[in-house]
Each structure stands twice: as structure tokens, then as C-alpha cells.
CSV table of C-alpha atoms in Angstrom, one decimal:
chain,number,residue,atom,x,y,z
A,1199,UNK,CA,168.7,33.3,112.2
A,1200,UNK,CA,165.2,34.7,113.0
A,1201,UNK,CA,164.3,36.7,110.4
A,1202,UNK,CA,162.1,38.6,112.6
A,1203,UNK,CA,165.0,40.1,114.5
A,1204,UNK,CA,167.1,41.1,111.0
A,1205,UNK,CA,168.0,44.4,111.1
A,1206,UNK,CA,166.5,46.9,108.7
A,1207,UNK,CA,168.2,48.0,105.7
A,1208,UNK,CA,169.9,51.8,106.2
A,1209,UNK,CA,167.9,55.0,105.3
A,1210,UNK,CA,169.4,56.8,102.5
A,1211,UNK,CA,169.8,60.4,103.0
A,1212,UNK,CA,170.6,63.5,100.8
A,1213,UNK,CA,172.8,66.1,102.0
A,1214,UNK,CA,172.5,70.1,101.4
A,1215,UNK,CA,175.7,69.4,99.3
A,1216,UNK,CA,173.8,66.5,96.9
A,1217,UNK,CA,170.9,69.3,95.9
A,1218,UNK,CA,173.3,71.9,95.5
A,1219,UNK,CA,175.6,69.8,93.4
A,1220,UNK,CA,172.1,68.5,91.5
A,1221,UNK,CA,171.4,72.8,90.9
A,1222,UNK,CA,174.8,73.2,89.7
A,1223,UNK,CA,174.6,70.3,87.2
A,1224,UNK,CA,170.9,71.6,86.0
A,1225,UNK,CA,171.9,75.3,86.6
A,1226,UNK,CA,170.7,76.3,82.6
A,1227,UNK,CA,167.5,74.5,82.7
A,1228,UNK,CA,166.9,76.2,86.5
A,1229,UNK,CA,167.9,79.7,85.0
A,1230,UNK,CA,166.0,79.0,81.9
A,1231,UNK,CA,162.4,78.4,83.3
A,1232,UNK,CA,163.0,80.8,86.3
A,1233,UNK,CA,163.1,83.8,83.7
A,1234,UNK,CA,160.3,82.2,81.7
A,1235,UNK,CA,157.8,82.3,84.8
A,1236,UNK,CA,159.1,85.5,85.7
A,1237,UNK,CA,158.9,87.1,82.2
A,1238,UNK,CA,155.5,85.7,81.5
A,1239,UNK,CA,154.2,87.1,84.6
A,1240,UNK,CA,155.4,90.5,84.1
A,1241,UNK,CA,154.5,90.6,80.6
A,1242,UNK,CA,150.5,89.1,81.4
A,1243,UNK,CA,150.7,91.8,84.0
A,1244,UNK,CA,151.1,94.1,81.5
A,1245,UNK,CA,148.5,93.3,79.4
A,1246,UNK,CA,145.8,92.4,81.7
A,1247,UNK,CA,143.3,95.7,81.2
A,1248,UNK,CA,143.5,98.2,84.2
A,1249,UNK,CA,140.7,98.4,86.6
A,1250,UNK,CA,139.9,101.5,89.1
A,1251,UNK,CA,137.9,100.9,92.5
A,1252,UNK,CA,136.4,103.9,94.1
A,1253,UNK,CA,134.2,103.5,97.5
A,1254,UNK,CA,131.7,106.0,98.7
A,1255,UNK,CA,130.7,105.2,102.7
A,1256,UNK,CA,127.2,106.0,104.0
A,1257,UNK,CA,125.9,106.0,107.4
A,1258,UNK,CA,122.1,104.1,107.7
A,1259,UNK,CA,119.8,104.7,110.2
A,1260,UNK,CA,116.4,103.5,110.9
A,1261,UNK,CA,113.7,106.4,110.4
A,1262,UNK,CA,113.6,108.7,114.2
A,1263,UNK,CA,112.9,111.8,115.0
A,1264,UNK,CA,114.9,113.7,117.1
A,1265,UNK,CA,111.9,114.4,119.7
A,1266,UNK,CA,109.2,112.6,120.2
A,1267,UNK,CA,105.3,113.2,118.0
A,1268,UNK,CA,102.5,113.9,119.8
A,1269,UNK,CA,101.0,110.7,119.7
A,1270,UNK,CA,104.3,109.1,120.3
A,1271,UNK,CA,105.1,107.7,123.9
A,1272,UNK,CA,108.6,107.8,125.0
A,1273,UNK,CA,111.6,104.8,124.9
A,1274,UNK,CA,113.2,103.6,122.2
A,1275,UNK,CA,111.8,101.2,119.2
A,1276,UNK,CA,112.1,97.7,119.1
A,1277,UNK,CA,115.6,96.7,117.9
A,1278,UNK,CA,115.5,94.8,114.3
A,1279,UNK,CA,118.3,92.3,114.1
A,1280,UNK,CA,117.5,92.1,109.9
A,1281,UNK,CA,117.4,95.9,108.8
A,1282,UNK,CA,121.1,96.2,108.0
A,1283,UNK,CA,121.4,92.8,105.9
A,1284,UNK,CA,117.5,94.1,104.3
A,1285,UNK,CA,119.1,97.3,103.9
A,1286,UNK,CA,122.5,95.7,102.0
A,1287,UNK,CA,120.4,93.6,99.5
A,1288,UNK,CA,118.3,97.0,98.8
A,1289,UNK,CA,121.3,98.7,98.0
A,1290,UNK,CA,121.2,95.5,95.3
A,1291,UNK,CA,118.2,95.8,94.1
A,1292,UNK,CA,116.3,96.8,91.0
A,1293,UNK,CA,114.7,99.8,92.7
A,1294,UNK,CA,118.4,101.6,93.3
A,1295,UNK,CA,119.9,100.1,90.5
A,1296,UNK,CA,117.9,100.8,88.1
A,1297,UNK,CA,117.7,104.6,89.2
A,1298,UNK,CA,121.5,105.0,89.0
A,1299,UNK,CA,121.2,103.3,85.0
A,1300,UNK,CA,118.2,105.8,84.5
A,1301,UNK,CA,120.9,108.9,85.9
A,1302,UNK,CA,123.7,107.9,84.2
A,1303,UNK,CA,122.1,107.1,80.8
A,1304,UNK,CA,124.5,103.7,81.3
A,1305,UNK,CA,121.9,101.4,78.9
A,1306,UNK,CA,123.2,103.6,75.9
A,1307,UNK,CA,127.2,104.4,77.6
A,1308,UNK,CA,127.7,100.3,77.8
A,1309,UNK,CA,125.6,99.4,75.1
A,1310,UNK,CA,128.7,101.1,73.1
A,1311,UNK,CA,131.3,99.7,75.0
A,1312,UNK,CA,129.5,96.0,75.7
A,1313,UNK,CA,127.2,95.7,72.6
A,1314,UNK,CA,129.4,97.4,70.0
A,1315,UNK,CA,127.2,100.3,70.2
A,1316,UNK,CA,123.5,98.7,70.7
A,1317,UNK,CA,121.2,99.9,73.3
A,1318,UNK,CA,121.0,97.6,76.6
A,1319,UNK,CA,118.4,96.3,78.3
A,1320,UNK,CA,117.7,97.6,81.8
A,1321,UNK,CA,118.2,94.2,83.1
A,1322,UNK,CA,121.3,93.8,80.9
A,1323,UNK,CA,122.8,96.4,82.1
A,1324,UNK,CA,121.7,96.2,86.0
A,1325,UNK,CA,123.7,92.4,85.9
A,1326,UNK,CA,126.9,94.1,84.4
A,1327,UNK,CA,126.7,97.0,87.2
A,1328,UNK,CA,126.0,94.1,89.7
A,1329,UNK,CA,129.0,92.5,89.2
A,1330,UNK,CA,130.8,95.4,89.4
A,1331,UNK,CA,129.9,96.3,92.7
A,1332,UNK,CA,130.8,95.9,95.7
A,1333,UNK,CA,129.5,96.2,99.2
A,1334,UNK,CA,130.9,95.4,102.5
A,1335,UNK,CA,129.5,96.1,106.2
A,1336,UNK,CA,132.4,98.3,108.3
A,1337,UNK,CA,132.9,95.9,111.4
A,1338,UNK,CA,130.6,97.4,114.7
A,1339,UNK,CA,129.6,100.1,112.7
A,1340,UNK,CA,126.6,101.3,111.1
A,1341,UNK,CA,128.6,102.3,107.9
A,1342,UNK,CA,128.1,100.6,104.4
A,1343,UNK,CA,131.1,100.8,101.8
A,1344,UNK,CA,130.0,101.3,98.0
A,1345,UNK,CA,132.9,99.9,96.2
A,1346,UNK,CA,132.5,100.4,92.1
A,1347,UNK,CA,135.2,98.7,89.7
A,1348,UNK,CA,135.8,100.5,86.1
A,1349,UNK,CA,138.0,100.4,83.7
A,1350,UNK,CA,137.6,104.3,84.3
A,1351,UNK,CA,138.2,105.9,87.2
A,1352,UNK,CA,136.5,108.8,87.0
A,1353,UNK,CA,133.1,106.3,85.8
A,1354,UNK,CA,133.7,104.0,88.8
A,1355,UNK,CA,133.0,107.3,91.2
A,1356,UNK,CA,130.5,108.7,89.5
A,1357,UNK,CA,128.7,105.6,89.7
A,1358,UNK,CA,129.4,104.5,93.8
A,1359,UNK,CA,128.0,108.2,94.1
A,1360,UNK,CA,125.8,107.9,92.2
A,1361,UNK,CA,124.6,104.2,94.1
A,1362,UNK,CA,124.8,106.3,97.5
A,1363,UNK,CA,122.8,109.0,96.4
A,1364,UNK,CA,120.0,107.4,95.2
A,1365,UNK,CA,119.5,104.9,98.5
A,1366,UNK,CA,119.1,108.5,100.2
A,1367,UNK,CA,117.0,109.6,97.5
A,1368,UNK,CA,115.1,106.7,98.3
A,1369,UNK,CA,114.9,106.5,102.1
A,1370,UNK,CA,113.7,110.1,101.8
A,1371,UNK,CA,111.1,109.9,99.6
A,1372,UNK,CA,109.9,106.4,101.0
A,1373,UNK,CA,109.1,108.1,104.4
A,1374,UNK,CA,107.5,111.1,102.9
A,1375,UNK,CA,105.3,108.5,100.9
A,1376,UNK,CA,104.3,106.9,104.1
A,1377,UNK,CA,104.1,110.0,105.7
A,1378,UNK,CA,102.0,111.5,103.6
A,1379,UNK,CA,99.9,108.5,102.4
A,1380,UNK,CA,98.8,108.1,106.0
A,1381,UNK,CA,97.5,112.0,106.2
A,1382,UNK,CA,95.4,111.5,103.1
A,1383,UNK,CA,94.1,108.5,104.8
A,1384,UNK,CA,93.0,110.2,107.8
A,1385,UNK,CA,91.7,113.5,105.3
A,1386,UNK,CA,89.8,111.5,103.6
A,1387,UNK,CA,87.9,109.8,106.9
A,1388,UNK,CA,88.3,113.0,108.1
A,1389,UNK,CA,86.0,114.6,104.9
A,1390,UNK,CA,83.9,111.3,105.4
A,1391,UNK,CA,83.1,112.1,108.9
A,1392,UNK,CA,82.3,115.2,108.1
A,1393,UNK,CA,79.3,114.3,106.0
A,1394,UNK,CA,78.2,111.6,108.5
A,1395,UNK,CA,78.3,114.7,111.2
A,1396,UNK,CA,76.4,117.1,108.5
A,1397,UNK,CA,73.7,114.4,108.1
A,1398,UNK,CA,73.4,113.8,111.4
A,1399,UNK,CA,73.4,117.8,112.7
A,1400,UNK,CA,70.3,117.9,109.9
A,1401,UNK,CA,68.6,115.6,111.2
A,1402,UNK,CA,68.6,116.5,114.9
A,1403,UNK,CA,67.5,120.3,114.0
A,1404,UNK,CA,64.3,118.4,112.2
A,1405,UNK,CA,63.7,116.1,115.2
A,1406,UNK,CA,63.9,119.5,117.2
A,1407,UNK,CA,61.4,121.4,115.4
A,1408,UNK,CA,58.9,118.1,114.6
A,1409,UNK,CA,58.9,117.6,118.1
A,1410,UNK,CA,58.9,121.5,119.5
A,1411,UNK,CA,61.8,121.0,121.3
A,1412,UNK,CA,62.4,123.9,123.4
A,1413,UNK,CA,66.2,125.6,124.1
A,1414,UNK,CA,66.5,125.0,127.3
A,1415,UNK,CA,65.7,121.6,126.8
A,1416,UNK,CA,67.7,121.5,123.7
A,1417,UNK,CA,70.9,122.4,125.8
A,1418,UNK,CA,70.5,119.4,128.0
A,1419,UNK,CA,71.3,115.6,128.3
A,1420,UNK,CA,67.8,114.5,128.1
A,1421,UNK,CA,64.0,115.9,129.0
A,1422,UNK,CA,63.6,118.5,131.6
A,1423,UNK,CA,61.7,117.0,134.7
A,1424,UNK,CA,58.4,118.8,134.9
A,1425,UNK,CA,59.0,118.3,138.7
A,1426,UNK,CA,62.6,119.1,139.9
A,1427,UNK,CA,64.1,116.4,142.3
A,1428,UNK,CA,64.1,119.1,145.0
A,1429,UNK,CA,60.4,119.7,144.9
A,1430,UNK,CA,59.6,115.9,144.5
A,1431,UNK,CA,61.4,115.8,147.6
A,1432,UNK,CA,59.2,118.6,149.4
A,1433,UNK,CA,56.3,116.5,148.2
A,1434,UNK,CA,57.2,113.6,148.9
A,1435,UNK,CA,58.0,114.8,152.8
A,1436,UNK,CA,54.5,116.7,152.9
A,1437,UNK,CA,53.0,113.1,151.8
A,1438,UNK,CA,54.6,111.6,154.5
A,1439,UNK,CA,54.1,113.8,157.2
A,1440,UNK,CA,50.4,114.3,155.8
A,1441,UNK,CA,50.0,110.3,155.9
A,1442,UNK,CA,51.3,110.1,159.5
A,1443,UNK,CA,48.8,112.3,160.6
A,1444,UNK,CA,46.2,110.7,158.8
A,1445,UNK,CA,46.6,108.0,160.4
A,1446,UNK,CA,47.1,109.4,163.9
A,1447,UNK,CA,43.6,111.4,163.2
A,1448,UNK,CA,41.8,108.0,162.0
A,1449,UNK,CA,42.9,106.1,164.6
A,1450,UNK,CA,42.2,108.7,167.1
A,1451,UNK,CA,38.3,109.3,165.5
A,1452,UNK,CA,37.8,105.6,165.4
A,1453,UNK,CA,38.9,105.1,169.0
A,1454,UNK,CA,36.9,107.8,169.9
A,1455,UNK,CA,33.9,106.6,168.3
A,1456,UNK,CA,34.1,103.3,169.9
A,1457,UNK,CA,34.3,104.4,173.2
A,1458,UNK,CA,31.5,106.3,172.7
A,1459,UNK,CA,29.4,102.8,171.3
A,1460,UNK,CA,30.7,101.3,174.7
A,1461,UNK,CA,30.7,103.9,177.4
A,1462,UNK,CA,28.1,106.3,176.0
A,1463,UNK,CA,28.2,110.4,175.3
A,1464,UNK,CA,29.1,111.0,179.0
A,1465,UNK,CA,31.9,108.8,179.2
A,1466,UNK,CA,33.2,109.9,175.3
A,1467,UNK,CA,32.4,113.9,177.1
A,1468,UNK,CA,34.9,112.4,179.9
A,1469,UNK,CA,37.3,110.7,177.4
A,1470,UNK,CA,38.3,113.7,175.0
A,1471,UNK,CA,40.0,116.0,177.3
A,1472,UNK,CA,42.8,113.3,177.6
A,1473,UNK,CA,42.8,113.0,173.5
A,1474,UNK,CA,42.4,116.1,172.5
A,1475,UNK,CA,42.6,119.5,173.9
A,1476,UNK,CA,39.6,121.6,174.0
A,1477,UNK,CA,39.1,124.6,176.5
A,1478,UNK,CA,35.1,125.0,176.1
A,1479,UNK,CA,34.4,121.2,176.5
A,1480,UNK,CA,36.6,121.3,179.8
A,1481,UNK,CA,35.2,124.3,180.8
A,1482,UNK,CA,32.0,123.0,180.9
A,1483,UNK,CA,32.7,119.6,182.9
A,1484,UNK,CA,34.2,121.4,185.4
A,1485,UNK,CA,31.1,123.4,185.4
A,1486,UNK,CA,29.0,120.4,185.7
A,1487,UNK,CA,31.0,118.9,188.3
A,1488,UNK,CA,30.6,121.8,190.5
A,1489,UNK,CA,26.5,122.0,190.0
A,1490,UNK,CA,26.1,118.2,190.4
A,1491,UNK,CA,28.2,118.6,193.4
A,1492,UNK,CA,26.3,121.6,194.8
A,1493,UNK,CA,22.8,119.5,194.2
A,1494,UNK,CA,23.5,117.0,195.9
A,1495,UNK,CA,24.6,119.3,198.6
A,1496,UNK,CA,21.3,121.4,198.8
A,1497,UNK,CA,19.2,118.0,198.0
A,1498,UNK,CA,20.8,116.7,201.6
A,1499,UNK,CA,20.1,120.2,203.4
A,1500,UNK,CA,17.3,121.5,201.5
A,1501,UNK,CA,15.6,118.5,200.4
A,1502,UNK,CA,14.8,118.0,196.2
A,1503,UNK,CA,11.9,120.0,196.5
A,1504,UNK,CA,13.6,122.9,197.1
A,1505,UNK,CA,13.7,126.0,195.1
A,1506,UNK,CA,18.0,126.0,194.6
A,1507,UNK,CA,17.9,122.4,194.4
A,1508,UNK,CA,15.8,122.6,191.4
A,1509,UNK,CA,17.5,125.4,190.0
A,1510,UNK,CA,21.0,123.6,190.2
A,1511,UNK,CA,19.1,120.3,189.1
A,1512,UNK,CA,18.4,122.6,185.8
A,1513,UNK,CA,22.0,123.9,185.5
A,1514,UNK,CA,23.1,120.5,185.4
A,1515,UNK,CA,20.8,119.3,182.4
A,1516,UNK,CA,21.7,122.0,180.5
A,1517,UNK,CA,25.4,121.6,181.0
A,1518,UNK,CA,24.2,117.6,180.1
A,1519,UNK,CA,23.1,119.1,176.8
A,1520,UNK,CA,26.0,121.7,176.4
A,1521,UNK,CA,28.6,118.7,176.8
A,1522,UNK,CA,26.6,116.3,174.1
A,1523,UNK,CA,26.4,119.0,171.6
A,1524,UNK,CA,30.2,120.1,171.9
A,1525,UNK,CA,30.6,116.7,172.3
A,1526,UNK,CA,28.9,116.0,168.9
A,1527,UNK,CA,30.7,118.7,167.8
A,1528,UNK,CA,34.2,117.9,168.6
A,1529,UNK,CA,33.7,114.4,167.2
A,1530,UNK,CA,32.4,116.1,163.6
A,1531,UNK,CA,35.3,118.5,163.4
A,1532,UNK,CA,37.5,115.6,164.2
A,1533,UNK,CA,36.0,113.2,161.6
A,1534,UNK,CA,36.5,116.9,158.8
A,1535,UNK,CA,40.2,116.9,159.5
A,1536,UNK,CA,40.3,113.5,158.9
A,1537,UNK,CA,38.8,114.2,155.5
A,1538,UNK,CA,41.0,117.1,155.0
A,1539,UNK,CA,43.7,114.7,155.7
A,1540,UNK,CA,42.7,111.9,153.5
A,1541,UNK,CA,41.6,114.7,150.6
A,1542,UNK,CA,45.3,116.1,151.2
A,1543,UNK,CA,47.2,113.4,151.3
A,1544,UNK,CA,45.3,112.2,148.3
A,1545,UNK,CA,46.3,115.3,146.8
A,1546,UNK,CA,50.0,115.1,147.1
A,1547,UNK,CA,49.7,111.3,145.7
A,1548,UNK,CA,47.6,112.7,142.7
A,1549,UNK,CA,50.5,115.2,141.9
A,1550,UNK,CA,53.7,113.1,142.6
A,1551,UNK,CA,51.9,110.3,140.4
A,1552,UNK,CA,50.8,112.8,137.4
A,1553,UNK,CA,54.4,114.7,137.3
A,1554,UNK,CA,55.9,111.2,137.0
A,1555,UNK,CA,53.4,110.5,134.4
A,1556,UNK,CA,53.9,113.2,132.7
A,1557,UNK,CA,57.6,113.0,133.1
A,1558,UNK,CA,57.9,109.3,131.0
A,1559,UNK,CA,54.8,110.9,128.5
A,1560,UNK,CA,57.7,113.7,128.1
A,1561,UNK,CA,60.5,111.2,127.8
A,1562,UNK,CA,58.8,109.0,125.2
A,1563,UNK,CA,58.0,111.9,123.0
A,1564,UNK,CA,61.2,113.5,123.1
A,1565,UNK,CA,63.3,110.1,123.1
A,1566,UNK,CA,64.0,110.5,119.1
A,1567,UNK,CA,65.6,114.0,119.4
A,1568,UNK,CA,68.2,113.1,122.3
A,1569,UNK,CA,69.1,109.3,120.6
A,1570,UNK,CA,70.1,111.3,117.5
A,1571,UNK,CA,71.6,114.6,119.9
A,1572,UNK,CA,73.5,111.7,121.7
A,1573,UNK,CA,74.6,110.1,118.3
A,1574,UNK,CA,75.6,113.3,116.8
A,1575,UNK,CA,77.7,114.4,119.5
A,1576,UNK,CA,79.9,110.5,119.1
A,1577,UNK,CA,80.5,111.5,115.5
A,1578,UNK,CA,81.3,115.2,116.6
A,1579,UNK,CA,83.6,113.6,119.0
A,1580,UNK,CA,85.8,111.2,116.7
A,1581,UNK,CA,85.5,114.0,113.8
A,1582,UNK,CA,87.8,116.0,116.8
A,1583,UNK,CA,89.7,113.1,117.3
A,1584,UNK,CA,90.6,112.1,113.6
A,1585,UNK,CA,91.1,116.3,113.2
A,1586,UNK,CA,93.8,115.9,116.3
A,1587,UNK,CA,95.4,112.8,115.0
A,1588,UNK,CA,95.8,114.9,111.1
A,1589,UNK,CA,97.2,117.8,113.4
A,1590,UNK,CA,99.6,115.5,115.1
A,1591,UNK,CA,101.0,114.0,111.8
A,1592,UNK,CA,101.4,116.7,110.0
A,1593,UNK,CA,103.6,118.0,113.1
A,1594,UNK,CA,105.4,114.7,113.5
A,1595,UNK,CA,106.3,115.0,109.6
A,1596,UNK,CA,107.6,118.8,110.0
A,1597,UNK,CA,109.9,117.7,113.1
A,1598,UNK,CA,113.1,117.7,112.4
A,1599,UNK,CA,114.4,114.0,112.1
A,1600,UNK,CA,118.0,112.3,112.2
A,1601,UNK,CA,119.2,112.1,108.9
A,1602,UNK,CA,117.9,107.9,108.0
A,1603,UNK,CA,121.0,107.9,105.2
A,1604,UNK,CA,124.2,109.8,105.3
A,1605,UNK,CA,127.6,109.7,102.9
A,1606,UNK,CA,130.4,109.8,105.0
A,1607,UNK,CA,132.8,110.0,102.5
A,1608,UNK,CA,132.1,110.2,98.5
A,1609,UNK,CA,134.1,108.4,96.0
A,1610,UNK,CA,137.0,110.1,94.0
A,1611,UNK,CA,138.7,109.0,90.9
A,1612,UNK,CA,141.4,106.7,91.9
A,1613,UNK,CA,144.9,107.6,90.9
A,1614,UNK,CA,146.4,103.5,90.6
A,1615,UNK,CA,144.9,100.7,89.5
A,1616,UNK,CA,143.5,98.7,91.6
A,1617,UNK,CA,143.8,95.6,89.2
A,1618,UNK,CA,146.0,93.9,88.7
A,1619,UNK,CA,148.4,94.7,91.2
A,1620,UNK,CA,151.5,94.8,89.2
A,1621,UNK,CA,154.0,94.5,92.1
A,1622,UNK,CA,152.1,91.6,94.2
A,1623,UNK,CA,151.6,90.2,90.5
A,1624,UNK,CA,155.6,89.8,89.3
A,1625,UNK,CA,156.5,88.9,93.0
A,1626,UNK,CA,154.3,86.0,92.8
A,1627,UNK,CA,156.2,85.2,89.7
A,1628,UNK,CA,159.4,85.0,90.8
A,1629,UNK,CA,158.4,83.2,94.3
């Protein structure tokens, strides 16, 4: 036979009746330990020491004010993702714990009860109070419980109390500390200021009187013009208009005066009319035309040897001599304006130059006295600025603010142990 293909040998099971028949045959040693566990249990119950819990909640919130400073622009601040867990290991620390041992005198309270009567150290003590409390986050809330265990109930809330009120004591006075901190700051640059803008202010009024400053130069931004901008504009148009006719006057002499190179003083007598209007010199050519045309009338009638003929032929040279000399004369007058002209125009140039002159001469002296003007009014200006920025502190502090740390609920002695739990504790002995 294969002895791959043997069959395998039968399971051997217990019926419900085998373990009951198996209790009823052991029955006294069953019953004998089942009261031991269950009596030891109750009676370790029993003599385990009692332990109160009492839990004191508090609200934390980050440091707001309810409206806005003045320096302040609106939206909210930038979310922290660490200031509850920072919050819950200050809570922890030696800065709140050692207030509450400070409050509640507990160096000398446990160094009777842990140290058969010896005083505790601080740090001593601050482990013991460590370990007996508690702390837990309330889920989606911004609530902390303060759970204290003592043998005491009364002790364990007086000390979660105690816990809670000195993390507000703390929150409170660490923002008034900053608050306040940052004004003295800004007092004392403030006062420094101050003597920067003294120093400077003294030292402007001597530049002032070294340099005979007047007021109303004093009240301005810089050196008063001894020529205004509107009258160097009035001068400035004279000089031009005075310099275009200048030139039309000096071109017109010097054209005149070469004609009278190439065509002589009769054809300069016939050339000024058209250039320049003068009543006598016309006047007289007309006259001359009319007794040069009159001579040569009689000469052709009379014959030159006549008596009109010769007096018309001594009209005409004195009309000659009348034309030369106004002639002469027009040409002198006419070369005086042009001298005016140039003397005027010379003028205006002499006085735009000199006021500019004197202008930078002005600037250059009084230079020291507006550099220290212009740096006394910068300091005057941030002295207002860090005397605005005190204001607005000191107004941010006084506004009212949400309260940073709030107990919700404060402990109370608790009426039933919390340890051990005598119920849970014998049912867990007879299980």
C-alpha cells in the first residue's frame, strides 16, 4: 500500500461536556483561586492611597486688539502653526512653575510631606509638581485643560488654579513688557533727537547772524534773487528787442554808407527816402526837382544868360547844398542811434550779467546757513515722526484688547477619588 495515500490519523476533540466535567472535578481549586484574585484585588484596592484630579480650562489667544493701531494696516496676522504646542510646553516651564511654588509656598508644604520636613529645592519641587500634572489640548478648540493630581483635593485645585492664573499673569505682563519696552525705546530716541535738533537750531541762528541773514530771506528755501524771474524776463525781452534793432540800425548805416562810397552824396540824397522817412530831406528833392526842371526850361527859352535862368541855376546849388548837409546830417543821427543802440543793448547785457553775478556771489555766501536750515528741518521732521509713532503706541497699548488668556472653568475640590477606581479595580479582579 502507498503510504502516501494512508489516511490520517482522527482529530481528537473535546466536548463542552469534557471541560465542564474537568470544572466539576477541580471545582475547589477553581473556587479557591477565584476568591484569592478577587480578594486580593479588593483588598490592594483598598490600600492603594487616594488621589483627587481637579482641571481648570483656559482659553489662549494670540495677542490682538479688538481695532486696529494707528500704525497698524488692516487683515489678519500670519497664522502660526507652533503657538499652541509653544504655548503647552510654557505652561511646563520653569517660568510658570516656578511662580505657582513661589505662591503656594510648596518648597516648605512638600518638603514636610516628601523630605520629612526639610525644605525643597525649587527644582525639586518643580519635578514633583511636573509629574503631577497634566495637560491636554480640547480637540478643534483653542481650550487647554490643567489637570492637577493630589492626594488632597482641595491642594490639587488650588494648584491647577493656581497653574492657570499665573500663565495669564504671565501673558499679561509679557505684552505690557514689550509694550512698554518699545515706548522707552522710542523716548529715549525721541530725547536724543531732541538734542541733535537743539544743536542744530543753535547753530543755524549763529550761521544767521555771522552771515546777516535777513528775515525774509531767513523764511525762505534758499537766497533771494536780487533780480526776480519776472524782471529777468522783461530784461531779457528789452535785450532782444534792443539787439534786433541794433542790428537792423547797423546794417541799415552800413548799407547806407556804402552806397554813398559807390553812388556818391546825390545818389545816398536819392537813396534815403526809400530807407528811412524824413519829411525835410524829401521836401527838398522835390524842391530841387522842380528848379532843375524849371532851368532847364528857361535855359531852352531864355538862353543861360538869362536873368531867371541864373536865378533858378542858384536855387538849385543851394538846394545841392541843403540836401548834402541834411544828408550829412541824416547819416550822423543814424550812426547816434546806432550807438544808443549798441550803449543800450550793452546796458541790458551789463545788468542781466551783474544780477546773475551777484545772485551766485549771494548763493555762495549764504550756502552755510540754508545746508544747516535744510538739515535742521530733516531732524525736525523725524523728531515729529518718532513723536507720532510714541503717540501711536501709547494709543495702541490703551485700546482695549481680546483677552490673550482666559479660565473657562476653574478647578473645584473633587468629591471621589479619581485613583484608583475602586469599581473598575475589583471588576478587573473577578474578570
Amino acid at each position: 500500500m502507498d503510504p502516501s495515500k494512508a489516511s490520517p490519523p482522527p482529530e481528537t476533540k473535546l466536548h463542552f461536556l469534557d471541560y465542564w466535567r474537568i470544572i466539576r472535578i477541580r471545582k475547589t481549586v477553581i473556587l479557591a483561586v477565584f476568591l484569592l484574585v478577587v480578594i486580593t484585588a479588593t483588598l490592594v484596592t483598598f490600600i492603594l492611597p487616594e488621589s483627587y484630579s481637579s482641571t481648570a480650562r483656559i482659553k489662549i489667544e494670540r495677542d490682538a486688539p479688538d481695532i486696529s493701531g494707528m500704525m497698524e494696516r488692516g487683515g489678519s496676522s500670519p497664522y502660526d502653526p507652533y503657538f499652541m504646542q509653544t504655548e503647552f510646553e510654557l505652561i511646563q516651564s520653569e517660568l510658570i512653575l516656578g511662580k505657582v511654588i513661589e505662591d503656594l509656598n510648596l518648597n516648605t508644604e512638600w518638603g514636610k510631606k516628601y523630605a520629612n520636613g526639610e525644605h525643597l529645592k525649587t527644582s525639586e519641587t518643580k519635578e514633583i509638581l511636573k509629574r503631577k500634572i497634566g495637560l491636554r489640548f480640547v480637540r478643534n478648540t483653542s481650550l487647554i485643560e490643567i489637570t492637577v493630581s493630589s492626594e488632597k483635593p482641595e491642594e490639587a485645585a488650588k494648584i491647577a488654579n493656581a497653574v492657570a492664573e499665573a500663565y495669564k499673569i504671565h501673558r499679561r505682563e509679557q505684552r505690557k513688557q514689550l509694550s512698554e519696552g518699545g515706548i522707552i525705546s522710542l523716548e529715549k530716541r525721541f530725547t536724543d533727537q531732541e538734542e541733535k535738533v537743539k544743536k542744530a537750531q543753535d547753530a543755524v541762528d549763529d550761521l544767521r547772524v555771522k552771515l546777516n541773514i535777513s528775515d525774509a530771506m531767513a523764511s525762505g528755501e534758499g537766497p533771494s534773487p536780487l533780480m526776480t524771474g519776472e524782471t529777468l524776463r522783461k530784461l531779457e525781452s528789452l535785450r532782444i528787442e534792443s539787439k534786433a534793432e541794433f542790428d537792423r540800425q547797423a546794417t541799415l548805416l552800413d548799407r547806407l554808407k556804402t552806397l554813398g562810397k559807390d553812388l556818391g552824396p546825390e545818389g545816398l540824397a536819392q537813396a534815403i527816402p526809400s530807407a528811412t522817412a524824413d519829411s525835410l530831406l524829401s521836401s527838398l528833392l522835390e524842391q530841387l526837382t522842380v528848379v532843375e526842371q524849371t532851368q532847364v526850361r528857361l535855359d531852352k527859352e531864355l538862353g543861360p544868360e538869362n536873368v531867371e535862368v541864373m536865378k533858378c541855376k542858384a536855387m538849385a546849388d543851394d538846394l545841392h547844398k541843403k540836401v548834402k548837409s541834411r544828408v550829412e546830417g541824416i547819416m550822423l543821427g543814424l550812426d547816434a542811434r546806432v550807438q544808443s543802440l549798441k550803449s543800450s543793448l550793452d546796458n541790458f547785457e551789463s545788468q542781466v550779467a551783474q544780477a546773475k553775478t551777484n545772485d551766485v556771489a549771494e548763493a555762495n555766501r549764504t550756502r552755510p546757513y540754508f545746508e544747516a536750515k535744510r538739515s535742521l528741518e530733516e531732524l525736525q521732521h523725524f523728531r515729529q515722526i518718532l513723536d507720532m509713532k510714541i503717540a501711536s503706541e501709547k494709543i495702541d497699548v490703551e485700546l482695549p484688547k481680546t483677552m490673550m488668556v482666559e479660565i473657562v472653568d476653574r478647578a473645584v475640590p473633587s468629591v471621589r477619588p479619581s485613583t484608583p477606581n475602586k469599581p473598575l479595580n475589583i471588576a478587573l479582579g473577578i474578570i
